[in-house]
PDB file of C-alpha atoms in Angstrom:
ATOM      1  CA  UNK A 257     114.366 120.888 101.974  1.00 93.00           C
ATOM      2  CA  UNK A 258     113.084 117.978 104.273  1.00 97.00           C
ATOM      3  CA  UNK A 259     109.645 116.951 103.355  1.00 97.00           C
ATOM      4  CA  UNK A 260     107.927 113.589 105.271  1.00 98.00           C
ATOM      5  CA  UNK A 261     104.700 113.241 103.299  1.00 98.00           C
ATOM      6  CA  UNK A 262     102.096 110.725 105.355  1.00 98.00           C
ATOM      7  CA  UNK A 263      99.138 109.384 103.194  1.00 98.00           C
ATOM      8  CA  UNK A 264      96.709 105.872 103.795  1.00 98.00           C
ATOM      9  CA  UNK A 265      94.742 107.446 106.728  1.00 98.00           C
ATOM     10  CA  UNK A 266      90.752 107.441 106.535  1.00 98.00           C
ATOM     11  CA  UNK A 267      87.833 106.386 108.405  1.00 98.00           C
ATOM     12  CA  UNK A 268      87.260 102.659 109.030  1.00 98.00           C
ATOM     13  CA  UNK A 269      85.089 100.104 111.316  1.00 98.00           C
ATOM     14  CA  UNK A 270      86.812  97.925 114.277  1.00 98.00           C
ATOM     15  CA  UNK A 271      88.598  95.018 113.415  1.00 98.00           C
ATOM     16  CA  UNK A 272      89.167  96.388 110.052  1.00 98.00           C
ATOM     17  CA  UNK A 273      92.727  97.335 108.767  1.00 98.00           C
ATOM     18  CA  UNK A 274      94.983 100.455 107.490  1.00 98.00           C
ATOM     19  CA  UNK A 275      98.511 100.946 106.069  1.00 98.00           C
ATOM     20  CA  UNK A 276      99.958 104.039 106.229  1.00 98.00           C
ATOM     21  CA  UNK A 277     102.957 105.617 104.498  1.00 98.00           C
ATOM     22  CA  UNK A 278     105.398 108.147 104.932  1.00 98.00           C
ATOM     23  CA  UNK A 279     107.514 109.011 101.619  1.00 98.00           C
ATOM     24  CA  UNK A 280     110.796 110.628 102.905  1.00 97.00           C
ATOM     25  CA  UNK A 281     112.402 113.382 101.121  1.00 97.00           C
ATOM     26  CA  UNK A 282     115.655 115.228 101.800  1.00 95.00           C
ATOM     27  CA  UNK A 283     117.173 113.163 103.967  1.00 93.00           C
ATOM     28  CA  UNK A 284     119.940 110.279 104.085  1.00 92.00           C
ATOM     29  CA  UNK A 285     116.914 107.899 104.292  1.00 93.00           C
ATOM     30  CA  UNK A 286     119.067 104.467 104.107  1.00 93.00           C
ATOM     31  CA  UNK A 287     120.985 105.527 107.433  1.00 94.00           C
ATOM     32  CA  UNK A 288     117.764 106.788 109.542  1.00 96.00           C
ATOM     33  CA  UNK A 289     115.549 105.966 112.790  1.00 98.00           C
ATOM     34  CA  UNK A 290     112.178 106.398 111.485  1.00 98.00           C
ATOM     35  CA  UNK A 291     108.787 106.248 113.566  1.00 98.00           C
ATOM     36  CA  UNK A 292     105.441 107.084 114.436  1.00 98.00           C
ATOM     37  CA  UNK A 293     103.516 108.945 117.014  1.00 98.00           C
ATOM     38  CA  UNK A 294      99.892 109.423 117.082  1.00 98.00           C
ATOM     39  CA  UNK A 295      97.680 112.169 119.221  1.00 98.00           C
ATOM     40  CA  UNK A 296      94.326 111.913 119.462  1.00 98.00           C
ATOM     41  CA  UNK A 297      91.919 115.025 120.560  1.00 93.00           C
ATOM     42  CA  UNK A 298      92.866 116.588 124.230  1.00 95.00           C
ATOM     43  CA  UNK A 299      95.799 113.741 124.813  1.00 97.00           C
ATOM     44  CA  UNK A 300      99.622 113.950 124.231  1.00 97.00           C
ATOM     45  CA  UNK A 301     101.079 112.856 122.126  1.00 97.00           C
ATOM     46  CA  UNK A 302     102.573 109.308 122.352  1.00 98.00           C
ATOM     47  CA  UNK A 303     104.791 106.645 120.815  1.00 98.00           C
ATOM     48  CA  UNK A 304     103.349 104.189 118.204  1.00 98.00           C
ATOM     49  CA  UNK A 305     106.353 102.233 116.713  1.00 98.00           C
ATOM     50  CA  UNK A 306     110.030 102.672 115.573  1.00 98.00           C
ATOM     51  CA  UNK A 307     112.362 100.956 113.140  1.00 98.00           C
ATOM     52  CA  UNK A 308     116.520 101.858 113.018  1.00 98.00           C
ATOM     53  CA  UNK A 309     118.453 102.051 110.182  1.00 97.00           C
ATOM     54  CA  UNK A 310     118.798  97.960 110.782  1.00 97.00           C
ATOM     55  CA  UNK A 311     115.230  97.413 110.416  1.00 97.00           C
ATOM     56  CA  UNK A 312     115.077  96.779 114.319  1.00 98.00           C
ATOM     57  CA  UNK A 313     111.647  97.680 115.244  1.00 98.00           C
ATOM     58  CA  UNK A 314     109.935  98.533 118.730  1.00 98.00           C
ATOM     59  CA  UNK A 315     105.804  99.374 119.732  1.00 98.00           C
ATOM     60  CA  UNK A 316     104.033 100.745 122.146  1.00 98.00           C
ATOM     61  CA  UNK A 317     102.533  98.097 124.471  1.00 98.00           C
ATOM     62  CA  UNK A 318      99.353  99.216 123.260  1.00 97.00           C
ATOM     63  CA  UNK A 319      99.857  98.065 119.225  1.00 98.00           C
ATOM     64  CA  UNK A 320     102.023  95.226 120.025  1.00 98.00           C
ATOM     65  CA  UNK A 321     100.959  92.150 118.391  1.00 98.00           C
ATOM     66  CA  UNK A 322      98.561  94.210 116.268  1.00 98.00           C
ATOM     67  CA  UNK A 323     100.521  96.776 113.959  1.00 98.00           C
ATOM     68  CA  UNK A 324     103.825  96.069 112.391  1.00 98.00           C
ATOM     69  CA  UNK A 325     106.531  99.311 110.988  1.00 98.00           C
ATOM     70  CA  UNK A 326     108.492  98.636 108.093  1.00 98.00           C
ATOM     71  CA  UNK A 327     110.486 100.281 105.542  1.00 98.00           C
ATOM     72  CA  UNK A 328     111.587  99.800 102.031  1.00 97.00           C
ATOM     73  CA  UNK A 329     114.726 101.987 101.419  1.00 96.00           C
ATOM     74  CA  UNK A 330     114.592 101.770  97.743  1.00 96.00           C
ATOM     75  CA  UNK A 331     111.096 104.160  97.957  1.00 97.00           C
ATOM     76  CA  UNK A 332     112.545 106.097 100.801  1.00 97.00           C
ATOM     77  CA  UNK A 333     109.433 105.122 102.514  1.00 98.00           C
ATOM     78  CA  UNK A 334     108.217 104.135 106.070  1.00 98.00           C
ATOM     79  CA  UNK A 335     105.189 101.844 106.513  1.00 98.00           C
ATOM     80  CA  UNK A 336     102.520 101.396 109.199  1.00 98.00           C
ATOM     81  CA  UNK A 337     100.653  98.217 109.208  1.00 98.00           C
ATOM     82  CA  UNK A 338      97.525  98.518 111.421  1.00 98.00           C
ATOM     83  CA  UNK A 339      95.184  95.379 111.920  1.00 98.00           C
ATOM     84  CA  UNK A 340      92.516  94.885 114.278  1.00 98.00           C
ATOM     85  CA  UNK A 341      91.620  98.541 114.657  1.00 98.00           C
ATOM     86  CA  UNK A 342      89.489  99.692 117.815  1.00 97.00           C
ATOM     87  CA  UNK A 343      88.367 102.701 118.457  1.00 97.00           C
ATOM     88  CA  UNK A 344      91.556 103.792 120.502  1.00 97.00           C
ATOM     89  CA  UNK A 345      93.461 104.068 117.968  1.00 98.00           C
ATOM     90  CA  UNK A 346      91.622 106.798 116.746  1.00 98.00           C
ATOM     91  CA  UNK A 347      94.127 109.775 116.477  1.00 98.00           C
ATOM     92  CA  UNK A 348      96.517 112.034 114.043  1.00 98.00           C
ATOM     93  CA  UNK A 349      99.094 109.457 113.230  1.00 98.00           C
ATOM     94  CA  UNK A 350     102.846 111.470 112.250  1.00 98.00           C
ATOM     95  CA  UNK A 351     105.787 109.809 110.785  1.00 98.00           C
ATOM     96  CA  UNK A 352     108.905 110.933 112.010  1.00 98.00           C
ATOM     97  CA  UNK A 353     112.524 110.595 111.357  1.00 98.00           C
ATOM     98  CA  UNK A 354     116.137 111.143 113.325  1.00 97.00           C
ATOM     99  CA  UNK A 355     119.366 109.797 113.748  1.00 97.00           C
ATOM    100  CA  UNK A 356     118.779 107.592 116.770  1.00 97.00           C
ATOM    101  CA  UNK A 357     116.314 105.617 117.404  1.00 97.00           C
ATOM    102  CA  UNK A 358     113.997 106.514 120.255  1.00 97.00           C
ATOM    103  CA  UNK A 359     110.449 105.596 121.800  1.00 97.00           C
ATOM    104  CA  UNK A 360     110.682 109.725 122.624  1.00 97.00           C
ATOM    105  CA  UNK A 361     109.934 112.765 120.593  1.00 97.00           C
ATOM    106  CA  UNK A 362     113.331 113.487 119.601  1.00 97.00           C
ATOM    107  CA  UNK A 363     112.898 112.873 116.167  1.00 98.00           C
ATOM    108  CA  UNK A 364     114.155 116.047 113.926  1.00 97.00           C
ATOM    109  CA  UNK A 365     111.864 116.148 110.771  1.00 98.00           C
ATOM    110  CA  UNK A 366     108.071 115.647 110.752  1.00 98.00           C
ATOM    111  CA  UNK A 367     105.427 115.028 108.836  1.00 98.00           C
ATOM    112  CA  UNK A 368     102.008 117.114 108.947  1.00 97.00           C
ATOM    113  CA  UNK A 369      99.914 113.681 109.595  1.00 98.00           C
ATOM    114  CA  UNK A 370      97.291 111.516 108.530  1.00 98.00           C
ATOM    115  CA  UNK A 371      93.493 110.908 110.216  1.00 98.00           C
ATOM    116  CA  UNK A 372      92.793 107.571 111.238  1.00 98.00           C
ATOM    117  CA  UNK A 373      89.319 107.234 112.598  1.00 98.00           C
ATOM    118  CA  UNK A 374      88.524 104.018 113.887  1.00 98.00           C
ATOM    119  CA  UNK A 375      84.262 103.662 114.012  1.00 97.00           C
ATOM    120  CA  UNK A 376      82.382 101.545 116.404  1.00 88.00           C
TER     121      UNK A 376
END
């Protein structure tokens, strides 16, 4: 059984700052493409950030500069770093993971997401 399990989402002010996780579960987590999409209310969804099984990473033109993916093998777990927060950002934020790395949705397993509301 696959499980991605997101958590560090809540409700914060702009400017301010978030980390989210994804713990990883069921999978060879040491050879996957991990990443994360967000969707906010009426929108598609769309691509946040990605790292390969390398720790290559790659972000939407919209977070670059300000957010920063990670992962720490030994806790099967996938980070999120997410400074200067504006309200844009507000959305569902979903961890995903695959095979390949990809700025598309072709991720296999996903997680059931985490709120980030971004106030002001």
């Amino acid at each position: 059984q696959v499980q991605l399990v997101e958590s560090g989402g809540g409700l914060v002010q702009a400017g301010d700052s978030l980390r989210l996780s994804c713990a990883v579960s069921g999978r060879t987590f040491s050879t996957d493409a991990m990443a994360w999409f967000r969707q906010a209310p009426g929108k598609e969804r769309e691509f946040v950030a990605a790292i390969s099984r390398y720790a290559t990473t790659y972000y939407a033109d919209s977070v670059k500069g300000r957010f920063a993916i990670s992962r720490d093998n030994a806790k099967n777990t996938v980070y999120l770093q997410m400074n200067s927060l504006n309200p844009g950002d507000t959305a569902v934020h979903y961890c995903a993971a695959g095979s390949r790395t990809t700025m598309t949705s072709n991720y296999r397993d996903w997680g059931q997401g985490t709120q980030v509301t971004v106030s002001s």
